[in-house]
mmCIF file of C-alpha atoms and ligand atoms in Angstrom:
data_model
loop_
_atom_site.group_PDB
_atom_site.id
_atom_site.type_symbol
_atom_site.label_atom_id
_atom_site.label_comp_id
_atom_site.label_asym_id
_atom_site.label_seq_id
_atom_site.Cartn_x
_atom_site.Cartn_y
_atom_site.Cartn_z
ATOM 1 C CA MET A 1 -37.914 -60.344 -3.047
ATOM 2 C CA ALA A 2 -34.889 -61.779 -4.755
ATOM 3 C CA SER A 3 -31.524 -63.017 -3.711
ATOM 4 C CA ALA A 4 -28.632 -60.769 -4.656
ATOM 5 C CA THR A 5 -26.592 -63.852 -5.464
ATOM 6 C CA GLY A 6 -26.235 -64.192 -9.174
ATOM 7 C CA THR A 7 -27.923 -60.878 -9.858
ATOM 8 C CA SER A 8 -26.708 -59.439 -13.116
ATOM 9 C CA ALA A 9 -23.914 -57.013 -12.386
ATOM 10 C CA THR A 10 -24.672 -54.713 -15.279
ATOM 11 C CA SER A 11 -26.295 -51.440 -14.411
ATOM 12 C CA SER A 12 -27.761 -49.465 -17.252
ATOM 13 C CA GLY A 13 -25.284 -47.039 -18.664
ATOM 14 C CA THR A 14 -23.263 -46.253 -15.572
ATOM 15 C CA ALA A 15 -19.810 -47.792 -15.611
ATOM 16 C CA ARG A 16 -18.702 -48.653 -12.118
ATOM 17 C CA THR A 17 -15.174 -49.627 -11.217
ATOM 18 C CA SER A 18 -15.037 -52.980 -9.500
ATOM 19 C CA ALA A 19 -14.851 -52.782 -5.732
ATOM 20 C CA PRO A 20 -11.367 -52.908 -4.174
ATOM 21 C CA PRO A 21 -10.431 -56.039 -2.226
ATOM 22 C CA LEU A 22 -12.449 -56.735 0.900
ATOM 23 C CA PHE A 23 -12.472 -59.659 3.272
ATOM 24 C CA ALA A 24 -13.698 -63.101 2.242
ATOM 25 C CA ALA A 25 -17.454 -63.739 2.275
ATOM 26 C CA ASP A 26 -17.065 -66.173 5.201
ATOM 27 C CA VAL A 27 -15.736 -63.343 7.384
ATOM 28 C CA TYR A 28 -18.907 -61.312 6.841
ATOM 29 C CA ARG A 29 -21.210 -64.305 7.284
ATOM 30 C CA ASP A 30 -19.503 -65.012 10.606
ATOM 31 C CA ARG A 31 -19.849 -61.387 11.721
ATOM 32 C CA MET A 32 -23.576 -61.372 10.897
ATOM 33 C CA ARG A 33 -24.054 -64.659 12.760
ATOM 34 C CA ARG A 34 -22.321 -63.276 15.843
ATOM 35 C CA ALA A 35 -24.260 -60.001 15.585
ATOM 36 C CA ALA A 36 -27.502 -62.036 15.620
ATOM 37 C CA GLU A 37 -26.339 -63.858 18.769
ATOM 38 C CA LEU A 38 -25.525 -60.584 20.510
ATOM 39 C CA THR A 39 -28.905 -59.197 19.417
ATOM 40 C CA ARG A 40 -30.588 -62.193 21.030
ATOM 41 C CA ASP A 41 -28.435 -61.813 24.179
ATOM 42 C CA ALA A 42 -29.467 -58.148 24.411
ATOM 43 C CA GLY A 43 -33.143 -59.122 24.418
ATOM 44 C CA LEU A 44 -33.766 -57.393 21.101
ATOM 45 C CA ASP A 45 -35.716 -58.658 18.094
ATOM 46 C CA ALA A 46 -33.493 -57.130 15.413
ATOM 47 C CA LEU A 47 -30.660 -54.802 14.513
ATOM 48 C CA VAL A 48 -31.377 -52.318 11.731
ATOM 49 C CA VAL A 49 -28.102 -51.082 10.270
ATOM 50 C CA ALA A 50 -27.929 -48.130 7.878
ATOM 51 C CA PRO A 51 -24.929 -47.283 5.637
ATOM 52 C CA GLY A 52 -21.862 -46.358 7.678
ATOM 53 C CA PRO A 53 -19.053 -48.121 9.527
ATOM 54 C CA ASP A 54 -21.325 -50.780 11.072
ATOM 55 C CA LEU A 55 -22.710 -51.790 7.662
ATOM 56 C CA ARG A 56 -19.215 -51.861 6.269
ATOM 57 C CA TYR A 57 -18.113 -54.031 9.171
ATOM 58 C CA LEU A 58 -20.975 -56.473 8.752
ATOM 59 C CA VAL A 59 -21.138 -56.876 4.971
ATOM 60 C CA GLY A 60 -18.283 -54.875 3.421
ATOM 61 C CA SER A 61 -20.697 -52.394 1.837
ATOM 62 C CA ARG A 62 -19.541 -48.925 0.861
ATOM 63 C CA ALA A 63 -23.112 -47.806 0.249
ATOM 64 C CA GLU A 64 -23.801 -44.145 0.948
ATOM 65 C CA THR A 65 -27.504 -43.538 0.747
ATOM 66 C CA PHE A 66 -29.462 -40.955 2.670
ATOM 67 C CA GLU A 67 -33.134 -40.300 2.126
ATOM 68 C CA ARG A 68 -33.832 -43.636 0.448
ATOM 69 C CA LEU A 69 -33.680 -46.317 3.126
ATOM 70 C CA THR A 70 -30.926 -48.875 2.779
ATOM 71 C CA ALA A 71 -30.775 -51.107 5.835
ATOM 72 C CA LEU A 72 -29.377 -54.476 6.792
ATOM 73 C CA VAL A 73 -31.872 -56.100 9.136
ATOM 74 C CA ILE A 74 -30.351 -58.775 11.367
ATOM 75 C CA PRO A 75 -33.092 -60.535 13.302
ATOM 76 C CA ALA A 76 -32.299 -62.300 16.572
ATOM 77 C CA ALA A 77 -33.705 -65.408 14.897
ATOM 78 C CA GLY A 78 -33.823 -65.992 11.168
ATOM 79 C CA GLU A 79 -31.863 -64.819 8.180
ATOM 80 C CA PRO A 80 -30.529 -61.285 7.617
ATOM 81 C CA ARG A 81 -32.259 -59.204 4.946
ATOM 82 C CA LEU A 82 -31.112 -56.180 3.045
ATOM 83 C CA VAL A 83 -33.800 -53.583 2.456
ATOM 84 C CA ILE A 84 -32.827 -51.416 -0.479
ATOM 85 C CA ALA A 85 -34.319 -49.199 -3.161
ATOM 86 C CA ARG A 86 -34.635 -51.129 -6.434
ATOM 87 C CA LEU A 87 -32.550 -48.525 -8.253
ATOM 88 C CA GLU A 88 -29.631 -49.298 -5.873
ATOM 89 C CA VAL A 89 -29.696 -53.053 -6.506
ATOM 90 C CA PRO A 90 -27.289 -53.061 -9.494
ATOM 91 C CA SER A 91 -24.574 -51.262 -7.546
ATOM 92 C CA LEU A 92 -25.198 -53.613 -4.651
ATOM 93 C CA ALA A 93 -24.424 -56.579 -6.870
ATOM 94 C CA MET A 94 -21.083 -54.972 -7.707
ATOM 95 C CA SER A 95 -20.061 -54.715 -4.067
ATOM 96 C CA ALA A 96 -18.998 -57.406 -1.639
ATOM 97 C CA VAL A 97 -22.607 -57.711 -0.511
ATOM 98 C CA GLY A 98 -23.481 -59.377 -3.807
ATOM 99 C CA ASP A 99 -21.367 -62.415 -2.850
ATOM 100 C CA LEU A 100 -22.982 -63.011 0.521
ATOM 101 C CA GLY A 101 -26.294 -64.454 -0.594
ATOM 102 C CA ILE A 102 -28.260 -62.111 1.666
ATOM 103 C CA GLU A 103 -31.957 -61.980 0.972
ATOM 104 C CA VAL A 104 -32.782 -58.662 -0.694
ATOM 105 C CA ALA A 105 -36.089 -56.895 -0.077
ATOM 106 C CA ASP A 106 -36.257 -54.139 -2.654
ATOM 107 C CA TRP A 107 -38.715 -51.278 -2.784
ATOM 108 C CA VAL A 108 -39.666 -48.476 -5.132
ATOM 109 C CA ASP A 109 -40.501 -44.843 -4.397
ATOM 110 C CA GLY A 110 -43.932 -44.704 -2.809
ATOM 111 C CA ASP A 111 -43.550 -48.012 -0.932
ATOM 112 C CA ASP A 112 -43.396 -48.090 2.864
ATOM 113 C CA ALA A 113 -39.698 -48.931 3.116
ATOM 114 C CA HIS A 114 -39.722 -48.704 6.918
ATOM 115 C CA GLY A 115 -42.585 -51.139 7.175
ATOM 116 C CA LEU A 116 -40.719 -53.429 4.789
ATOM 117 C CA ALA A 117 -37.652 -53.312 7.036
ATOM 118 C CA LEU A 118 -39.720 -54.615 9.954
ATOM 119 C CA ALA A 119 -41.625 -57.236 7.958
ATOM 120 C CA GLY A 120 -41.412 -60.721 9.450
ATOM 121 C CA LEU A 121 -40.667 -59.436 12.972
ATOM 122 C CA THR A 122 -43.170 -59.408 15.820
ATOM 123 C CA ALA A 123 -45.873 -56.736 15.786
ATOM 124 C CA ARG A 124 -44.015 -54.321 18.110
ATOM 125 C CA PRO A 125 -40.408 -55.429 17.711
ATOM 126 C CA ARG A 126 -37.656 -54.188 19.994
ATOM 127 C CA ILE A 127 -34.961 -52.938 17.629
ATOM 128 C CA ALA A 128 -31.586 -51.236 17.782
ATOM 129 C CA VAL A 129 -30.423 -48.921 14.986
ATOM 130 C CA SER A 130 -26.896 -47.982 13.929
ATOM 131 C CA ASP A 131 -25.513 -44.609 15.096
ATOM 132 C CA SER A 132 -25.248 -43.367 11.540
ATOM 133 C CA MET A 133 -28.924 -43.842 10.705
ATOM 134 C CA PRO A 134 -30.494 -40.465 9.775
ATOM 135 C CA ALA A 135 -33.378 -39.206 11.897
ATOM 136 C CA LEU A 136 -35.582 -39.330 8.807
ATOM 137 C CA HIS A 137 -35.432 -43.139 9.109
ATOM 138 C CA VAL A 138 -35.190 -43.474 12.903
ATOM 139 C CA ILE A 139 -38.439 -41.600 13.485
ATOM 140 C CA PRO A 140 -40.585 -43.528 10.968
ATOM 141 C CA LEU A 141 -39.148 -46.786 12.316
ATOM 142 C CA SER A 142 -40.054 -45.655 15.862
ATOM 143 C CA GLU A 143 -43.591 -44.924 14.743
ATOM 144 C CA HIS A 144 -43.823 -48.475 13.371
ATOM 145 C CA THR A 145 -42.421 -50.123 16.504
ATOM 146 C CA GLY A 146 -44.128 -47.793 18.982
ATOM 147 C CA ALA A 147 -40.874 -47.228 20.894
ATOM 148 C CA THR A 148 -37.603 -45.371 20.674
ATOM 149 C CA PRO A 149 -34.998 -47.772 19.279
ATOM 150 C CA GLN A 150 -31.799 -48.559 21.157
ATOM 151 C CA LEU A 151 -28.365 -47.928 19.684
ATOM 152 C CA ALA A 152 -26.760 -50.842 17.868
ATOM 153 C CA THR A 153 -23.371 -49.658 19.136
ATOM 154 C CA ALA A 154 -24.057 -51.329 22.465
ATOM 155 C CA VAL A 155 -24.640 -54.627 20.645
ATOM 156 C CA LEU A 156 -21.885 -54.370 18.026
ATOM 157 C CA ARG A 157 -19.237 -52.892 20.358
ATOM 158 C CA GLU A 158 -18.329 -56.390 21.479
ATOM 159 C CA LEU A 159 -17.613 -57.397 17.882
ATOM 160 C CA ARG A 160 -16.011 -54.266 16.456
ATOM 161 C CA MET A 161 -13.756 -53.599 19.432
ATOM 162 C CA ILE A 162 -11.835 -56.868 19.128
ATOM 163 C CA LYS A 163 -9.968 -56.930 15.826
ATOM 164 C CA ASP A 164 -9.261 -60.231 14.087
ATOM 165 C CA ALA A 165 -5.941 -61.038 12.389
ATOM 166 C CA ALA A 166 -7.012 -59.623 9.013
ATOM 167 C CA GLU A 167 -8.181 -56.364 10.593
ATOM 168 C CA ILE A 168 -4.948 -56.036 12.572
ATOM 169 C CA ASP A 169 -3.025 -56.632 9.373
ATOM 170 C CA ALA A 170 -4.983 -53.817 7.696
ATOM 171 C CA LEU A 171 -4.279 -51.506 10.656
ATOM 172 C CA ARG A 172 -0.609 -52.505 10.503
ATOM 173 C CA ARG A 173 -0.471 -51.546 6.808
ATOM 174 C CA ALA A 174 -2.169 -48.240 7.615
ATOM 175 C CA GLY A 175 0.339 -47.559 10.393
ATOM 176 C CA ALA A 176 3.310 -48.293 8.145
ATOM 177 C CA ALA A 177 1.843 -46.058 5.420
ATOM 178 C CA ILE A 178 1.449 -43.049 7.731
ATOM 179 C CA ASP A 179 4.933 -43.676 9.167
ATOM 180 C CA ARG A 180 6.287 -43.320 5.613
ATOM 181 C CA VAL A 181 4.526 -39.949 5.331
ATOM 182 C CA HIS A 182 6.047 -38.738 8.612
ATOM 183 C CA ALA A 183 9.445 -39.965 7.397
ATOM 184 C CA ARG A 184 9.210 -37.547 4.458
ATOM 185 C CA MET A 185 8.167 -34.530 6.571
ATOM 186 C CA GLY A 186 11.496 -32.771 6.048
ATOM 187 C CA ASP A 187 10.675 -32.522 2.313
ATOM 188 C CA TRP A 188 7.790 -30.137 2.986
ATOM 189 C CA LEU A 189 7.839 -28.783 6.498
ATOM 190 C CA THR A 190 10.128 -25.750 6.368
ATOM 191 C CA PRO A 191 10.065 -22.206 7.772
ATOM 192 C CA GLY A 192 8.644 -19.646 5.336
ATOM 193 C CA ARG A 193 5.878 -21.930 4.037
ATOM 194 C CA THR A 194 2.288 -21.757 5.231
ATOM 195 C CA GLU A 195 0.597 -24.562 7.142
ATOM 196 C CA ARG A 196 -1.787 -24.849 4.190
ATOM 197 C CA GLU A 197 1.041 -25.413 1.687
ATOM 198 C CA VAL A 198 2.564 -28.067 3.921
ATOM 199 C CA ALA A 199 -0.846 -29.715 4.395
ATOM 200 C CA ALA A 200 -1.334 -29.909 0.610
ATOM 201 C CA ASP A 201 1.967 -31.776 0.229
ATOM 202 C CA ILE A 202 1.110 -34.079 3.124
ATOM 203 C CA SER A 203 -2.280 -34.778 1.556
ATOM 204 C CA ARG A 204 -0.642 -35.951 -1.676
ATOM 205 C CA ALA A 205 1.844 -38.076 0.251
ATOM 206 C CA ILE A 206 -0.922 -39.736 2.274
ATOM 207 C CA LEU A 207 -2.437 -40.919 -1.031
ATOM 208 C CA ASP A 208 0.976 -41.785 -2.555
ATOM 209 C CA GLU A 209 1.790 -43.994 0.397
ATOM 210 C CA GLY A 210 -1.315 -46.125 -0.058
ATOM 211 C CA HIS A 211 -4.270 -44.469 1.650
ATOM 212 C CA THR A 212 -7.519 -44.058 -0.268
ATOM 213 C CA GLU A 213 -8.167 -40.659 1.317
ATOM 214 C CA ALA A 214 -6.425 -38.045 3.467
ATOM 215 C CA ALA A 215 -9.119 -38.103 6.137
ATOM 216 C CA PHE A 216 -7.585 -35.439 8.387
ATOM 217 C CA ILE A 217 -4.488 -33.250 8.481
ATOM 218 C CA ILE A 218 -3.375 -31.099 11.392
ATOM 219 C CA VAL A 219 -0.378 -28.818 10.909
ATOM 220 C CA GLY A 220 -0.288 -26.744 14.100
ATOM 221 C CA SER A 221 2.663 -24.363 14.095
ATOM 222 C CA GLY A 222 3.681 -22.192 17.050
ATOM 223 C CA PRO A 223 0.569 -20.984 18.929
ATOM 224 C CA ASN A 224 -1.688 -23.087 16.648
ATOM 225 C CA GLY A 225 -0.052 -26.199 18.111
ATOM 226 C CA ALA A 226 -1.653 -25.318 21.443
ATOM 227 C CA ASP A 227 -5.118 -25.938 19.946
ATOM 228 C CA PRO A 228 -5.683 -29.710 19.633
ATOM 229 C CA HIS A 229 -8.561 -29.078 17.199
ATOM 230 C CA HIS A 230 -6.622 -26.784 14.848
ATOM 231 C CA GLU A 231 -6.416 -28.167 11.300
ATOM 232 C CA PHE A 232 -4.224 -25.847 9.192
ATOM 233 C CA SER A 233 -4.222 -22.180 8.256
ATOM 234 C CA ASP A 234 -2.425 -19.556 6.188
ATOM 235 C CA ARG A 235 -0.011 -18.894 9.035
ATOM 236 C CA VAL A 236 3.603 -18.756 7.808
ATOM 237 C CA ILE A 237 5.754 -21.203 9.745
ATOM 238 C CA GLU A 238 8.641 -19.587 11.630
ATOM 239 C CA ARG A 239 12.060 -21.002 12.420
ATOM 240 C CA SER A 240 11.433 -20.824 16.173
ATOM 241 C CA ASP A 241 8.113 -22.759 15.907
ATOM 242 C CA ILE A 242 7.261 -26.116 17.387
ATOM 243 C CA VAL A 243 4.933 -27.862 14.877
ATOM 244 C CA VAL A 244 2.368 -30.566 15.681
ATOM 245 C CA VAL A 245 1.568 -32.819 12.698
ATOM 246 C CA ASP A 246 -1.386 -35.212 13.244
ATOM 247 C CA ILE A 247 -2.398 -37.108 10.114
ATOM 248 C CA GLY A 248 -4.246 -40.186 8.907
ATOM 249 C CA GLY A 249 -6.730 -41.816 6.610
ATOM 250 C CA PRO A 250 -8.079 -45.194 5.524
ATOM 251 C CA VAL A 251 -6.301 -47.953 3.631
ATOM 252 C CA GLU A 252 -8.232 -50.778 1.995
ATOM 253 C CA PRO A 253 -10.482 -52.255 3.185
ATOM 254 C CA GLY A 254 -11.254 -49.110 5.145
ATOM 255 C CA TYR A 255 -9.030 -49.307 8.247
ATOM 256 C CA ASN A 256 -7.536 -46.024 9.434
ATOM 257 C CA SER A 257 -4.134 -44.681 10.349
ATOM 258 C CA ASP A 258 -3.712 -41.857 12.875
ATOM 259 C CA SER A 259 -0.288 -40.705 14.032
ATOM 260 C CA THR A 260 1.132 -37.518 15.519
ATOM 261 C CA ARG A 261 4.714 -36.358 15.671
ATOM 262 C CA THR A 262 6.035 -32.952 16.749
ATOM 263 C CA TYR A 263 8.739 -31.123 14.828
ATOM 264 C CA CYS A 264 11.111 -28.181 15.248
ATOM 265 C CA PHE A 265 13.875 -26.523 13.239
ATOM 266 C CA GLY A 266 16.770 -26.191 15.639
ATOM 267 C CA GLU A 267 17.614 -26.563 19.298
ATOM 268 C CA PRO A 268 14.409 -25.975 21.294
ATOM 269 C CA GLN A 269 14.398 -23.580 24.241
ATOM 270 C CA ALA A 270 15.221 -25.245 27.555
ATOM 271 C CA ASP A 271 11.664 -25.036 28.978
ATOM 272 C CA ILE A 272 10.241 -26.562 25.793
ATOM 273 C CA ALA A 273 12.805 -29.364 25.810
ATOM 274 C CA THR A 274 11.988 -30.132 29.459
ATOM 275 C CA ALA A 275 8.222 -30.229 28.918
ATOM 276 C CA TYR A 276 8.644 -32.332 25.782
ATOM 277 C CA ALA A 277 10.852 -34.821 27.630
ATOM 278 C CA ALA A 278 8.082 -35.235 30.221
ATOM 279 C CA LEU A 279 5.521 -35.774 27.445
ATOM 280 C CA HIS A 280 7.778 -38.383 25.878
ATOM 281 C CA GLU A 281 8.029 -40.206 29.215
ATOM 282 C CA ALA A 282 4.255 -39.971 29.674
ATOM 283 C CA GLN A 283 3.569 -41.516 26.274
ATOM 284 C CA ARG A 284 6.069 -44.300 26.948
ATOM 285 C CA ALA A 285 4.572 -44.977 30.395
ATOM 286 C CA ALA A 286 1.072 -45.213 28.906
ATOM 287 C CA VAL A 287 2.170 -47.640 26.151
ATOM 288 C CA ALA A 288 4.087 -49.712 28.729
ATOM 289 C CA ALA A 289 0.899 -50.036 30.816
ATOM 290 C CA VAL A 290 -1.076 -51.670 27.976
ATOM 291 C CA ARG A 291 -1.827 -55.359 28.493
ATOM 292 C CA PRO A 292 -4.916 -57.586 28.725
ATOM 293 C CA GLY A 293 -7.001 -57.235 31.873
ATOM 294 C CA VAL A 294 -5.936 -53.675 32.683
ATOM 295 C CA PRO A 295 -8.810 -51.154 32.726
ATOM 296 C CA ALA A 296 -8.695 -48.645 29.844
ATOM 297 C CA SER A 297 -8.662 -45.836 32.426
ATOM 298 C CA THR A 298 -5.312 -47.113 33.745
ATOM 299 C CA ILE A 299 -3.630 -46.187 30.455
ATOM 300 C CA ASP A 300 -5.000 -42.657 30.726
ATOM 301 C CA ALA A 301 -3.832 -42.461 34.358
ATOM 302 C CA ALA A 302 -0.326 -43.658 33.454
ATOM 303 C CA ALA A 303 0.179 -40.693 31.119
ATOM 304 C CA ARG A 304 -1.617 -38.206 33.361
ATOM 305 C CA ASP A 305 0.194 -39.200 36.573
ATOM 306 C CA LEU A 306 3.577 -38.791 34.904
ATOM 307 C CA LEU A 307 2.655 -35.331 33.647
ATOM 308 C CA ARG A 308 1.210 -34.425 37.060
ATOM 309 C CA SER A 309 4.537 -35.349 38.676
ATOM 310 C CA ARG A 310 6.146 -32.687 36.444
ATOM 311 C CA ASP A 311 3.458 -30.077 37.163
ATOM 312 C CA LEU A 312 2.122 -30.442 33.613
ATOM 313 C CA ALA A 313 -1.256 -32.076 34.322
ATOM 314 C CA ASP A 314 -3.108 -28.807 33.633
ATOM 315 C CA HIS A 315 -1.568 -28.685 30.156
ATOM 316 C CA PHE A 316 -2.889 -32.139 29.155
ATOM 317 C CA ILE A 317 -6.451 -31.200 28.224
ATOM 318 C CA HIS A 318 -7.897 -34.263 26.477
ATOM 319 C CA ARG A 319 -8.304 -38.010 26.930
ATOM 320 C CA THR A 320 -5.280 -40.217 26.224
ATOM 321 C CA GLY A 321 -6.751 -42.112 23.297
ATOM 322 C CA HIS A 322 -9.546 -43.620 21.244
ATOM 323 C CA GLY A 323 -10.190 -46.945 19.581
ATOM 324 C CA ILE A 324 -9.593 -47.087 15.840
ATOM 325 C CA GLY A 325 -10.645 -49.332 12.988
ATOM 326 C CA LEU A 326 -13.217 -48.637 10.295
ATOM 327 C CA SER A 327 -13.877 -45.404 12.208
ATOM 328 C CA VAL A 328 -11.062 -43.069 13.254
ATOM 329 C CA HIS A 329 -12.717 -42.701 16.650
ATOM 330 C CA GLU A 330 -14.498 -45.717 18.102
ATOM 331 C CA GLU A 331 -14.518 -47.813 21.238
ATOM 332 C CA PRO A 332 -12.620 -48.374 23.454
ATOM 333 C CA TYR A 333 -11.986 -44.805 24.615
ATOM 334 C CA ILE A 334 -8.877 -44.429 26.753
ATOM 335 C CA VAL A 335 -10.313 -42.024 29.262
ATOM 336 C CA ASP A 336 -10.776 -41.580 32.996
ATOM 337 C CA GLY A 337 -13.890 -43.455 34.106
ATOM 338 C CA ASN A 338 -13.813 -46.080 31.359
ATOM 339 C CA ASP A 339 -12.947 -49.181 33.342
ATOM 340 C CA ILE A 340 -13.540 -51.682 30.547
ATOM 341 C CA PRO A 341 -10.740 -54.282 30.775
ATOM 342 C CA LEU A 342 -8.397 -54.315 27.790
ATOM 343 C CA ARG A 343 -8.447 -57.491 25.698
ATOM 344 C CA ALA A 344 -6.123 -58.889 23.061
ATOM 345 C CA GLY A 345 -7.150 -57.525 19.657
ATOM 346 C CA MET A 346 -8.245 -54.084 20.845
ATOM 347 C CA ALA A 347 -6.640 -51.268 18.822
ATOM 348 C CA PHE A 348 -6.418 -47.689 20.068
ATOM 349 C CA SER A 349 -4.336 -44.544 20.090
ATOM 350 C CA VAL A 350 -2.034 -43.481 22.913
ATOM 351 C CA GLU A 351 -1.715 -39.742 22.367
ATOM 352 C CA PRO A 352 -0.946 -37.540 25.339
ATOM 353 C CA GLY A 353 -0.179 -33.897 24.575
ATOM 354 C CA VAL A 354 0.891 -30.730 26.356
ATOM 355 C CA TYR A 355 -0.531 -27.368 25.323
ATOM 356 C CA PHE A 356 0.651 -23.880 26.253
ATOM 357 C CA SER A 357 -1.998 -21.433 25.123
ATOM 358 C CA GLY A 358 -0.723 -18.745 22.759
ATOM 359 C CA ARG A 359 2.761 -20.277 22.584
ATOM 360 C CA TRP A 360 3.187 -23.897 21.529
ATOM 361 C CA GLY A 361 1.952 -27.439 21.876
ATOM 362 C CA ALA A 362 3.164 -30.989 21.397
ATOM 363 C CA ARG A 363 1.569 -34.412 21.053
ATOM 364 C CA ILE A 364 2.928 -37.903 20.481
ATOM 365 C CA GLU A 365 0.479 -40.431 19.045
ATOM 366 C CA ASP A 366 0.886 -44.098 18.216
ATOM 367 C CA ILE A 367 -1.736 -46.726 17.460
ATOM 368 C CA VAL A 368 -1.243 -49.868 19.542
ATOM 369 C CA VAL A 369 -2.867 -53.303 19.397
ATOM 370 C CA VAL A 370 -3.260 -55.273 22.612
ATOM 371 C CA THR A 371 -1.450 -58.625 22.424
ATOM 372 C CA ASP A 372 -1.523 -61.610 24.831
ATOM 373 C CA ASP A 373 1.155 -60.086 27.049
ATOM 374 C CA GLY A 374 1.406 -56.378 26.195
ATOM 375 C CA CYS A 375 0.940 -54.490 22.985
ATOM 376 C CA GLU A 376 2.311 -54.013 19.488
ATOM 377 C CA SER A 377 2.865 -50.447 18.345
ATOM 378 C CA LEU A 378 1.758 -49.904 14.747
ATOM 379 C CA ASN A 379 3.651 -46.598 14.518
ATOM 380 C CA ASN A 380 7.377 -46.750 14.850
ATOM 381 C CA ARG A 381 8.833 -43.368 13.933
ATOM 382 C CA PRO A 382 11.130 -41.743 16.535
ATOM 383 C CA HIS A 383 9.232 -40.158 19.422
ATOM 384 C CA GLU A 384 11.688 -37.361 20.139
ATOM 385 C CA LEU A 385 11.014 -33.748 19.212
ATOM 386 C CA ILE A 386 12.183 -34.156 15.623
ATOM 387 C CA GLN A 387 14.590 -31.476 14.381
ATOM 388 C CA LEU A 388 14.253 -30.908 10.653
HETATM 389 ZN ZN1 ZN B 17 -4.328 -38.120 15.604
HETATM 390 ZN ZN1 ZN B 18 -6.034 -39.977 17.410
HETATM 391 ZN ZN1 ZN B 19 -8.531 -37.806 17.283
#
């Protein structure tokens, strides 16, 4: 075992670009300390966190390993350890993890990596594993502990759901970046082009405006707009179409944007204008309902009740929103039945939609952050049906 601190950062032959800016080491040390407390509170002996959003949250790691076990082990008592294949250690030293002084337990092919991960814990430790851990690690770990592990989400939810000032700033930058993409929509979204051509231009713009990746692009024209899961197709956009554009991706250090606006190319038909106006009111009512102490389900009800009053409830076929951060979809979910009280620092989407199968659809989506007395919207483009 060796500490990663001071480990030589040269890896044989492979040139690696230095990692983009992450948070300060103290931020990660504090997160690990609080994760250990929550582990203790949950009556567990340790969290075992594989590469994915939880690992990125806790130590800033971008590691993407699969069959070779990489795991951050946070015991309820004692120091965190990083279990990692020896051949991954050089790249580890190049990442933020190298600055944290975490004890590294390295292993080579043939070693019992799962046993190593549990070393130092009680004989039959109660552990929780991160959602993103592959079954090929969960099952061997279960065989070692003699029990099915719990999910670390339940433990880490409390931490990841409440964003600190630096995280909110990152989400704010992501929101502004995707707003700039929507602002340029008229450059690409025109009748006669295919959804795929438009999506390609949007993809470039998402990168140009500061994202590291175009994580998802929905261009739903005409009847495709009525399918909330449509991405884009070779359909040629027509002048009479309503077009749903739902786009986003991560900005450094990994926090996501996600914003939907709906476009058209001339005066919409009267029935479309009426339904859209109701949707607009529903989205505004839901945002206006956001403040600390209110159950998440109340925000969903605010949008749904408004649409029900206009006989449109049957056309709103999904939850009102989802938390966002290092994952595009995370807790808290803004859905009927989720009565978790909102707290300052929570960030989530407010995205009601109306869908008319075979004809058209519309959605309006902003990311909001709960403040002490309401919320801050991170997306600030006009909410009207935007005529290009
Ligand atoms: Zn979206
Ligand atoms: Zn969304
Ligand atoms: Zn979504």
